Short mmCIF file of C-alpha atoms and ligand atoms in Angstrom, two decimals:
data_model
loop_
_atom_site.label_atom_id
_atom_site.label_comp_id
_atom_site.label_asym_id
_atom_site.label_seq_id
_atom_site.Cartn_x
_atom_site.Cartn_y
_atom_site.Cartn_z
CA MET A 1 63.43 118.46 113.63
CA ILE A 2 63.56 121.52 115.42
CA HIS A 3 66.17 124.01 115.83
CA ALA A 4 66.85 125.40 119.20
CA TYR A 5 69.69 127.55 120.76
CA ILE A 6 71.02 127.30 124.13
CA GLY A 7 72.57 130.23 125.80
CA LEU A 8 75.05 128.80 128.50
CA GLY A 9 76.82 131.10 130.80
CA SER A 10 79.58 130.17 133.56
CA ASN A 11 81.95 131.85 136.11
CA LEU A 12 81.82 129.27 138.64
CA ASP A 13 84.02 126.14 139.85
CA HIS A 14 85.97 125.86 136.62
CA PRO A 15 83.81 127.63 134.74
CA GLU A 16 85.54 126.68 130.76
CA GLN A 17 84.96 122.75 132.17
CA GLN A 18 81.37 123.27 133.27
CA ILE A 19 80.59 124.26 129.77
CA LEU A 20 82.08 122.14 128.59
CA GLN A 21 80.59 119.09 130.62
CA ALA A 22 77.12 121.23 129.64
CA MET A 23 78.04 120.91 125.75
CA ASP A 24 78.41 116.70 126.14
CA GLU A 25 74.96 116.57 128.76
CA LEU A 26 73.45 118.75 125.80
CA ASP A 27 73.84 115.96 123.20
CA CYS A 28 72.66 113.28 125.81
CA LEU A 29 69.44 114.66 125.93
CA PRO A 30 65.74 112.69 124.93
CA GLU A 31 65.23 112.67 121.22
CA THR A 32 68.02 114.93 121.05
CA TRP A 33 71.22 116.08 118.51
CA LEU A 34 73.67 118.55 119.40
CA SER A 35 74.41 119.91 116.11
CA ARG A 36 77.06 123.03 116.66
CA VAL A 37 78.80 124.88 119.23
CA SER A 38 80.29 128.25 119.12
CA SER A 39 83.75 128.81 120.79
CA LEU A 40 83.98 129.72 124.44
CA TYR A 41 84.00 133.86 124.89
CA ALA A 42 85.04 135.94 128.62
CA SER A 43 83.43 139.02 129.54
CA SER A 44 83.24 141.18 132.87
CA PRO A 45 80.28 140.44 134.83
CA MET A 46 76.64 141.96 133.42
CA GLY A 47 74.88 142.94 136.96
CA PRO A 48 76.84 142.99 140.25
CA GLN A 49 80.88 143.41 139.32
CA ASP A 50 81.35 141.86 142.57
CA GLN A 51 81.87 138.22 141.10
CA PRO A 52 84.37 136.56 139.33
CA ASP A 53 84.17 137.18 134.89
CA TYR A 54 82.70 135.11 132.80
CA VAL A 55 82.69 132.68 129.79
CA ASN A 56 80.00 132.28 127.78
CA ALA A 57 79.09 130.25 124.87
CA VAL A 58 76.32 128.96 122.60
CA ALA A 59 75.15 125.62 121.39
CA LYS A 60 72.33 124.10 118.58
CA LEU A 61 70.37 121.99 119.45
CA GLU A 62 68.06 119.95 117.25
CA THR A 63 65.58 118.67 119.14
CA ARG A 64 62.28 117.29 119.24
CA LEU A 65 61.17 118.09 122.94
CA ALA A 66 58.19 120.44 122.98
CA PRO A 67 59.70 123.89 124.51
CA LEU A 68 58.55 123.26 128.53
CA ALA A 69 59.95 119.59 128.17
CA LEU A 70 63.45 121.16 126.52
CA LEU A 71 63.40 123.78 129.80
CA ASP A 72 62.76 121.16 132.25
CA GLU A 73 66.03 119.62 131.56
CA LEU A 74 68.03 122.07 130.88
CA GLN A 75 67.46 123.01 134.69
CA ARG A 76 67.48 119.60 135.46
CA ILE A 77 71.26 119.48 134.12
CA GLU A 78 72.06 123.21 136.10
CA LYS A 79 71.34 121.69 139.01
CA ASP A 80 72.93 118.65 138.44
CA HIS A 81 76.02 121.26 138.08
CA GLY A 82 75.76 122.32 141.83
CA ARG A 83 73.58 125.12 140.46
CA VAL A 84 71.99 127.24 143.62
CA ARG A 85 69.45 130.35 143.26
CA LYS A 86 70.86 132.34 145.63
CA GLN A 87 72.17 136.46 144.43
CA HIS A 88 69.46 137.35 141.54
CA TRP A 89 72.32 138.15 139.03
CA GLY A 90 74.80 136.19 141.18
CA PRO A 91 77.29 134.45 140.62
CA ARG A 92 76.27 130.57 138.94
CA THR A 93 78.20 127.07 138.28
CA LEU A 94 75.51 126.99 135.25
CA ASP A 95 73.05 128.74 134.12
CA LEU A 96 71.09 127.69 130.67
CA ASP A 97 68.72 129.91 128.64
CA LEU A 98 66.92 128.44 125.89
CA LEU A 99 66.96 131.59 123.47
CA LEU A 100 65.49 130.69 120.52
CA TYR A 101 62.35 127.67 119.65
CA ALA A 102 62.74 127.56 115.89
CA ASP A 103 60.85 130.65 114.56
CA GLN A 104 58.64 131.01 118.35
CA ILE A 105 57.58 133.29 120.04
CA ILE A 106 56.16 132.28 123.27
CA ARG A 107 55.26 134.10 126.43
CA GLU A 108 54.52 131.57 129.68
CA PRO A 109 55.01 132.08 132.84
CA ARG A 110 58.17 129.88 133.42
CA LEU A 111 59.67 130.24 129.60
CA SER A 112 60.22 133.40 127.51
CA VAL A 113 61.30 132.88 124.14
CA PRO A 114 63.11 135.04 122.09
CA HIS A 115 64.77 134.83 125.97
CA PRO A 116 64.33 138.38 127.04
CA GLY A 117 67.56 140.46 127.30
CA ILE A 118 69.08 138.13 124.03
CA ALA A 119 69.29 141.80 122.38
CA GLN A 120 71.53 143.75 124.87
CA ARG A 121 74.02 141.04 125.88
CA ALA A 122 76.86 141.03 123.50
CA PHE A 123 77.99 137.63 125.34
CA VAL A 124 75.28 135.31 123.73
CA LEU A 125 74.50 137.70 120.25
CA ARG A 126 78.84 137.38 119.60
CA PRO A 127 78.35 133.56 119.95
CA LEU A 128 75.22 133.11 118.28
CA GLU A 129 76.38 135.29 115.43
CA GLU A 130 79.72 133.07 115.78
CA ILE A 131 77.65 129.59 114.68
CA ALA A 132 74.64 131.31 112.87
CA PRO A 133 75.23 134.17 110.64
CA GLY A 134 72.57 135.89 109.00
CA LEU A 135 70.03 134.46 112.17
CA VAL A 136 66.82 136.44 112.07
CA VAL A 137 65.94 136.53 115.86
CA PRO A 138 62.27 136.92 115.94
CA GLY A 139 60.69 139.92 117.01
CA LEU A 140 63.83 141.57 116.75
CA GLY A 141 65.69 140.85 113.19
CA ALA A 142 69.42 140.10 112.02
CA ILE A 143 71.34 138.78 114.41
CA GLU A 144 74.59 141.20 112.87
CA THR A 145 72.78 144.50 113.88
CA LEU A 146 71.72 143.04 116.99
CA SER A 147 75.66 142.41 117.75
CA ALA A 148 76.40 145.65 116.09
CA VAL A 149 74.55 147.86 118.29
CA CYS A 150 76.19 146.00 121.78
CA ASN A 151 79.69 146.15 120.33
CA ASP A 152 80.65 148.67 122.59
CA GLN A 153 80.70 145.30 125.72
CA GLN A 154 84.35 143.43 125.84
CA VAL A 155 83.63 140.40 124.63
CA ARG A 156 87.04 138.10 124.41
CA ARG A 157 87.10 134.50 122.72
CA ILE A 158 89.06 132.07 124.59
CA GLN A 159 88.76 129.20 122.64
N1 LIG B 1 77.38 138.63 132.79
C1 LIG B 1 77.82 137.80 131.50
N2 LIG B 1 79.18 138.52 131.11
N3 LIG B 1 78.02 136.81 131.11
C2 LIG B 1 76.72 136.21 131.77
O1 LIG B 1 76.47 134.87 131.44
C3 LIG B 1 76.09 136.43 133.07
N4 LIG B 1 74.69 136.22 133.01
C4 LIG B 1 73.71 136.78 134.08
C5 LIG B 1 74.02 137.77 134.57
C6 LIG B 1 74.31 137.38 136.26
C7 LIG B 1 73.12 139.07 134.16
N5 LIG B 1 75.43 138.15 133.81
C8 LIG B 1 76.11 137.93 133.11
O2 LIG B 1 73.01 135.32 134.32
#
């Protein structure tokens, strides 16, 4: 079994429900078990400000799916949630990011792991730190150090 961390985000159409439902769907993926979930966190949008605040969370999976097979499943779930890719960095019903896959560094056209931008995003680091204290992000360092660097970003635990 490989452990993988998934970042969940939503700012449209009942974001909290989108996230909670997506967690159930992750648990139903083939050869995959949901082993931990973070609290839900609210934050103002990074990027264009003319969109609603986001709800974010992180889930830990145990899986036998290969990275690209897992990515296919994540994109299918996003699509099932009515995700339409219009504006770059625009609002979305559901965003599922493959943040970490074991301790692997992957740089492929379709997939970069650790997720690019992970080190700049408190809305990813805070929930990740909650469920994986002591984690070392491959190539980037300890989660606590990365999270402390972003502590000017407001992220509010909501549930
Ligand atoms: N901003 C926040 N706060 N949370 C997100 O999940 C998020 N996702 C995005 C962009 C548009 C970069 N901004 C975000 O994709």
